[in-house]
Amino acid sequence: MNLEPSYWPLAAVLISLLGVVPILLSDRRPNLREAWTVLISLGKFTIIAALLPAVLEGGGYRITLAEVLPGVAIALRVDAMGMYFALVASFLWILTSIYSIGYMRALDEHDQTRYYASFAVAMSATVGVAFSANLLTLYLFYEMLSLSTYPLVTHKQDAEARSAGRKYLTYLLGTSVAFTLPAMILIYTLTGTLDFTAGGILAGKADASTVSLLLVLLVFGFAKAAVMPFHGWLPAAMVAPTPVSSFLHGVAVVKVGVFSILRMVFFVFGTGLLADLNLGVVLTTLASITVLVASLVALTQDNLKRRLAYSTIGQLSYMILGAGMLTAAGMTGGLLHLSMHAFGKITLFLCAGAIYIAAHKSNISEMDGLGRRMPVTYGAFFLASLSIIGMPPLGGFLSKWSLVVGAIDGGQLLLVAVVLVSSMLNAAYFFPIVYRGFFARAADGNGGEEIREAPLLCLIPLSITALFCLALFLWPSVLLQLIQMVVSS
Amino acid sequence: MEAILSEIIAKYNYWIYVVLMMVGFYAMIGKNNLVKKLLGMNIFQTAIILMFISSGVKKGGLIPVLDKQAALEHGVNSALINNPVPHVLMLTAIVVSVSVTGVALALMQRIYRRYGTLEENEILEKIDR
Amino acid sequence: MSATNLHMYALATPLIGAFAVMVVGRFSRRAVAPMVLGILSFSFAAALAVFLQVLSGGGFRYVVGNWLAPYGIELSVDHLGSLMQLLVSGVALTASVSAVKSVAKDLEERQHLFFTLYLILIAGLHGLVLTADAFNVYVLLEIASITAYGLIALGRGRAVVSSFNYVIMGSTGACFYLLGIGYLYILTGTLNMADLARIIPTLESGAALATAFAFCIVGLWIKMAFFPLHVWLPNAYSDMPDGAAVLVAPLMTKVTIYLMIRFMFSIFSPAYEFIQHAGVQQIVVGVAALGIVCASAMAIAQKNLRRMLTYLIIAEVGYMVGGVWLANAQGMTGAILHIVNDALMTLCLFLAVSAIAYHEGALDFDRLRGLFRRMPVTMAALVVAALSMIGVPPTCGFFSKWYLLLGGIEAGQWLYVGALIFSSLVNAVLFFRVIEIAYFRTPDEVAHGSGHEALQVREAPAAMLQPLVLAAAALIGVGLATGPLVQHVIRFAVPVGF
């Protein structure tokens, strides 16, 4: 792969970091501040999209920022996998920003400047993770993401937010210092480098038990992927305002975790090494347990956001499951689910937020009959949930189908069962929400005239994302192309 | 036994310094009264100074400062001349010791003015209150 | 000005300036601050020039007053020494910008006296990092310590008692060092470091040499507050006036660690310490690991921000001593890098504490509520320093920890490696606790708040914020510059054969 040195990757990362300054400065003028946020998100997406053509042709970009340790630098690299993630994340940020404006204004939330500024830094970190060229840089941006999302998670600043924030950082920082850091040092000691290389850097450098240890350390170390038992932070983080939950915990934070694990699998360990040592089983076992348990727990949750949180935990492990299958179709499915789930989950969360704004309800048992008063919202919810369950003609079908094919290719029929059973569980926890919304008798307060659809600034983004779920089924070409490039290398 | 005894007697000065050092060290750590601690510190430092000086003295050695001609008659023969370098070094050490003593005394004055006592346990009690 | 005298000017200016400040300050209080800042700026510029010269031309030896070695006192300006001198003068200058402001508030009439002691302390530190004579080390160490005793005693409350305890323990340490030097003199007849290094290997080592080494090292350990000889430090450093704490806390223990390195490698040799007396290394690294764990544990128990930081200093000393005694290049690099990094981190932390104390007074945890809202810049700098203590890239703390961990793994010292990771996690808990308290406002404030309330920002004065922001920026800057720093400077300080 021919990587051209360029400043553009740095620009893509820095644009929102630098954008914090105008956001902070326009604290007293909300319209200007909001305009900056949207402008920065558009700018970020434009830069990333501009880098796309070169990547599609098999090229890429790189830039080295500082040689800090012998053999390891802080460096950025734009390749197919990074481009894939960055595209999805930055596009969804634009929509989330618009939604945030509507949400925050409707609820007249406090500390909005801090909110937008933290979001900008978090986005910077997300794109930084996507474009990291080696494990150290990834670790740097990973931590930056944990820290910059703390003010977002604890936005409400009440006692519940405080304990949620504590749990959040304990899980995320604790696992990264206790697991990821030693793993990183071990890899460096064994290979002398931390660079991401297609085919992995560990082949021949370590024995089977060391590689297994590293794999386990890294899967749990990247706790943002919410592999059980280190998933507890995710439901706790639901105390955050809905745009935070939707974006960060549907798209950015959790996907960073899975992305990091997948980067490790493809570019540090190498699928060849994992296949030789039969370590795919480790990944699929951990993932399957998480998928099934999370889906079961989701059934018991009454709070809508918590149900969605457990759904997310399950869906994330699908991606790890796909990677663990070590077959081309499985890996494709895992990677594809990253974007399909992103679009689907963000829609679901945005709908949850819209319901909260319009009716001030957060528990599913209280939401009977709301669908009739909020048809657009519930319609989007329905589409998105179909995508996540994996039904055609929605995008999620493609990724789940790929996973099943991958499992069959690898001769792992047990995994086929896991995928199918969990999809049925997904249906079990999603359909009642829609059914009761449309067809049940209205609960107290849900039939009254005061309940109208959410503000337009909220409706438009969630409609767009829902439509994308549909569109990605029909035209997944760009994304698929990027994924094929990753899988084939 | 004989050998050890004669060793000890031959180097009696060093043994005295060791005893002095232990006395001083004990006073620094074990005593309650601040003045006694300070005195212990002084004894400790003095013992070290004496040890240094003693290392340069020879039996029947000549003192170069007093009688340069006689001392350096046969060139610089270290067996015959009392080494002046430790004396020089210890002048500096004495200055340091005096400075520290001065500072400690000033501190003790402050402590007495503030707490009315120089017993460590009483001072700690007054602080905790 | 001859180029080769610059390091002397860097040392002499604060020394002479101290007396000038004392005299002039009696008549004009307003002249004190500009004088101090001017003197320290000049000193910094000279140190910088020396550093650049050493980088390009290599180190050199310098005889004071043309009395040739080994009789006269020799100074050695090599890579490590000039780096330390740059560090000392840089930290001193940055600290003094803040000290000038806080001392003006705390000690109105006695400012000139404070800064007299302050400048002599700085001169002593300059001397310590330059000297190549073992006895000179004792003298300068005591100069630095005596002025420190005085500075501590200028603090409030029980400062005098803490200072007295420090006098007793510090003198014990210095006397042990003197005793050790005495033995060395009796054995070798010289006090010049290079000469000692030449003669010691030819001696039939035995109890005397080992005793000399032991006494000197233990003396230095007392001075640097190496566990378990650390008891004097928490009280002494907590009760100091803020203006003194920002200078003493970052520098004194680090310079003493530098002295230990000099002693171990410029007087004795690695062969002596690590091969002939191999068991000692295990014990020392084990004690260092134990010290890190215990100090971190004690830090958790503290309810006052300043005291918490003093226990963290003790833990950091454990890092560095353990790193030096690991006896490999990675560990040594990590230890030296950590000297620089820890000085900067401690500087930033104590500057932040000083800024908070300017308006708040005490630093008990309850007083820190809602501080993010009232002092956003200060808290932002504190967060950066906290990240460095925890070890999050790209701050400098991460990179020195990296080297130390690598060194520990290479040497097979798993206790030490475990202690380092434990310490990172404990630091995360400690600082997160403080940040959480500062972040969440009291319940009444939340009830009355709305989206557009005006920030009741009551930041510290600009004179205290500027050095703080500079220090925080330096943490990230030095972190990113770790590669060149190790490559061009520290590499030369690691003993040959490691």
Coordinates of N, CA, C and O in Angstrom, one line a residue, chain A residues 30 66-70 74 109-111 114 136 139-140 143 147 150-151 154 157 162 166 169 174 177 181-182 184-185 188-189 194, chain C residues 373 387 391-394 398-399 402-403 405-406 409 421 424-425 432 436-437 439-441 446 450-452 454 479-480 482-484:
Chain A
P30 N -25.5 31.8 21.8 CA -25.8 30.4 21.5 C -25.9 30.1 20.0 O -25.4 29.0 19.5
A66 N 5.7 12.8 16.1 CA 6.9 12.9 17.0 C 7.4 11.5 17.3 O 6.7 10.6 17.6
E67 N 8.7 11.3 17.1 CA 9.4 10.1 17.4 C 9.6 10.0 18.9 O 10.6 10.6 19.4
V68 N 8.7 9.5 19.7 CA 8.9 9.6 21.1 C 9.7 8.5 21.7 O 10.4 8.6 22.7
L69 N 9.6 7.3 21.2 CA 10.3 6.2 21.8 C 11.0 5.5 20.6 O 10.6 5.5 19.5
P70 N 12.1 4.8 20.9 CA 12.8 4.1 19.8 C 11.9 3.1 19.1 O 11.4 2.1 19.7
I74 N 4.4 8.9 17.4 CA 3.0 9.3 17.4 C 2.7 9.6 16.0 O 3.2 10.6 15.4
E109 N -31.2 23.0 28.7 CA -30.2 22.4 29.5 C -29.1 23.4 29.9 O -28.9 24.4 29.2
H110 N -28.5 23.1 31.0 CA -27.4 24.0 31.5 C -26.1 23.6 30.9 O -26.0 22.6 30.3
D111 N -25.1 24.5 31.0 CA -23.8 24.2 30.6 C -23.7 23.7 29.2 O -23.0 22.7 28.9
R114 N -20.1 23.8 27.6 CA -19.2 22.7 28.0 C -19.5 21.4 27.2 O -18.7 20.6 26.8
L136 N 0.5 2.8 20.2 CA 0.7 3.9 21.2 C -0.2 5.1 20.9 O -0.9 5.6 21.7
Y139 N -3.7 4.2 21.8 CA -3.9 4.3 23.2 C -4.0 5.7 23.7 O -4.9 6.0 24.5
L140 N -3.2 6.6 23.1 CA -3.3 8.0 23.4 C -4.7 8.6 23.1 O -5.3 9.2 24.0
E143 N -7.5 7.0 25.4 CA -7.6 7.7 26.7 C -8.2 9.1 26.6 O -9.0 9.5 27.5
L147 N -11.5 10.5 28.7 CA -11.5 11.7 29.5 C -12.5 12.7 29.0 O -13.1 13.4 29.8
Y150 N -16.2 12.2 29.8 CA -16.6 12.2 31.2 C -17.5 13.4 31.5 O -18.6 13.2 32.1
P151 N -17.2 14.6 31.0 CA -18.1 15.7 31.3 C -19.5 15.5 30.6 O -20.5 16.0 31.0
T154 N -21.5 12.9 32.8 CA -21.9 13.5 34.0 C -22.6 14.8 33.9 O -22.6 15.6 34.8
Q157 N -25.0 16.3 36.5 CA -24.3 16.8 37.7 C -25.2 16.5 38.9 O -25.0 17.2 39.9
R162 N -23.0 11.5 39.2 CA -21.7 11.4 39.9 C -21.3 9.9 40.0 O -20.2 9.5 39.6
R166 N -18.3 7.9 38.0 CA -17.3 7.2 38.7 C -17.1 5.8 38.1 O -16.0 5.3 37.8
L169 N -15.4 6.0 34.6 CA -14.0 6.1 34.5 C -13.3 4.9 35.1 O -12.2 4.5 34.7
G174 N -9.4 2.1 34.4 CA -8.9 0.9 35.1 C -8.4 -0.2 34.2 O -7.3 -0.7 34.3
V177 N -5.3 0.9 32.0 CA -4.0 1.0 32.7 C -3.6 -0.4 33.1 O -2.4 -0.8 33.0
L181 N -2.0 -1.4 28.9 CA -0.7 -0.9 29.1 C 0.3 -2.0 29.2 O 1.3 -2.1 28.4
P182 N 0.1 -3.0 30.1 CA 1.1 -4.1 30.1 C 1.1 -4.9 28.8 O 2.2 -5.3 28.4
M184 N 0.6 -3.7 25.9 CA 1.4 -2.9 24.9 C 2.9 -3.0 25.1 O 3.7 -3.2 24.2
I185 N 3.3 -3.0 26.4 CA 4.7 -3.1 26.7 C 5.2 -4.5 26.4 O 6.3 -4.6 25.8
Y188 N 5.8 -4.6 22.7 CA 7.0 -3.9 22.3 C 8.2 -4.7 22.7 O 9.2 -4.7 21.9
T189 N 8.2 -5.3 23.9 CA 9.3 -6.1 24.3 C 9.6 -7.3 23.3 O 10.7 -7.6 23.0
L194 N 5.4 -1.1 17.5 CA 3.9 -1.1 17.8 C 3.1 -0.8 16.5 O 1.9 -0.6 16.6
Chain C
R373 N -15.7 25.4 38.3 CA -16.4 26.5 37.8 C -15.7 27.8 38.2 O -15.7 28.8 37.5
L387 N -3.0 13.8 34.8 CA -2.9 12.8 33.7 C -1.4 12.3 33.6 O -1.1 11.2 33.3
G391 N -0.1 8.7 34.1 CA 0.7 8.1 33.0 C -0.1 7.9 31.7 O -0.2 6.8 31.2
V392 N -0.7 9.0 31.3 CA -1.5 9.0 30.1 C -0.8 9.7 29.0 O -0.4 10.8 29.2
P393 N -0.6 9.1 27.8 CA 0.1 9.8 26.8 C -0.7 10.9 26.3 O -2.0 10.8 26.4
P394 N -0.3 12.0 25.7 CA 1.1 12.3 25.4 C 1.9 13.1 26.5 O 2.9 13.6 26.2
F398 N 3.9 9.5 31.1 CA 3.7 8.2 30.4 C 5.1 7.6 30.0 O 5.3 6.4 30.1
F399 N 5.9 8.5 29.4 CA 7.1 8.0 28.7 C 8.1 7.5 29.7 O 8.8 6.5 29.5
W402 N 7.0 4.3 30.9 CA 7.3 3.2 29.9 C 8.7 2.7 30.0 O 8.9 1.5 30.1
Y403 N 9.7 3.6 30.1 CA 11.1 3.1 30.2 C 11.3 2.3 31.5 O 12.0 1.3 31.5
L405 N 9.1 0.7 33.2 CA 8.4 -0.6 33.1 C 9.3 -1.6 32.2 O 9.5 -2.8 32.6
L406 N 9.7 -1.1 31.1 CA 10.6 -1.9 30.3 C 11.8 -2.4 31.0 O 12.2 -3.5 30.9
I409 N 10.9 -5.1 33.5 CA 10.6 -6.3 32.9 C 11.9 -7.0 32.5 O 12.2 -8.2 32.7
I421 N 2.5 -0.3 38.3 CA 1.2 -0.3 37.7 C 0.2 0.0 38.8 O -0.8 0.8 38.6
S424 N 0.1 3.7 39.3 CA -0.7 4.4 38.3 C -2.2 4.3 38.6 O -2.9 5.3 38.5
L425 N -2.6 3.1 39.0 CA -4.1 3.0 39.3 C -4.4 3.8 40.5 O -5.5 4.5 40.5
F432 N -8.7 11.4 40.5 CA -10.1 11.4 40.1 C -11.0 11.9 41.2 O -12.0 12.6 41.0
E436 N -13.3 14.9 40.8 CA -14.8 14.8 41.0 C -15.3 15.8 42.0 O -16.4 16.4 41.7
I437 N -14.6 15.9 43.1 CA -15.1 16.9 44.1 C -15.2 18.3 43.5 O -16.1 19.1 43.7
Y439 N -15.5 19.0 40.4 CA -16.3 19.2 39.3 C -17.8 19.3 39.6 O -18.5 20.1 39.0
F440 N -18.2 18.6 40.7 CA -19.6 18.7 41.0 C -19.9 19.8 42.0 O -19.2 20.0 43.0
R441 N -20.8 20.6 41.6 CA -21.1 21.7 42.4 C -21.9 21.3 43.6 O -22.5 20.2 43.6
V446 N -26.6 23.9 41.9 CA -27.2 23.3 40.8 C -28.7 23.7 40.7 O -29.2 23.9 39.6
S450 N -28.8 27.7 35.5 CA -29.5 27.6 34.2 C -28.5 27.5 33.1 O -27.3 27.5 33.4
G451 N -29.0 27.5 31.9 CA -28.0 27.3 30.8 C -27.1 28.5 30.6 O -26.0 28.3 30.0
H452 N -27.4 29.7 30.9 CA -26.6 30.8 30.5 C -26.1 31.6 31.7 O -25.9 32.8 31.6
A454 N -23.8 33.5 34.4 CA -22.5 34.0 34.3 C -21.6 33.2 35.2 O -22.0 32.9 36.3
G479 N 6.8 15.7 26.9 CA 6.3 14.4 26.5 C 6.5 14.1 25.1 O 7.1 13.0 24.7
L480 N 6.1 15.0 24.2 CA 6.3 14.8 22.8 C 7.7 14.8 22.4 O 8.1 14.2 21.4
T482 N 10.2 13.6 24.0 CA 10.9 12.5 24.7 C 12.0 11.9 23.8 O 13.1 11.6 24.2
G483 N 11.6 11.7 22.5 CA 12.6 11.0 21.6 C 13.9 11.7 21.6 O 14.9 11.2 21.9
P484 N 13.8 13.0 21.1 CA 15.1 13.8 21.0 C 15.8 13.9 22.4 O 17.0 13.8 22.4

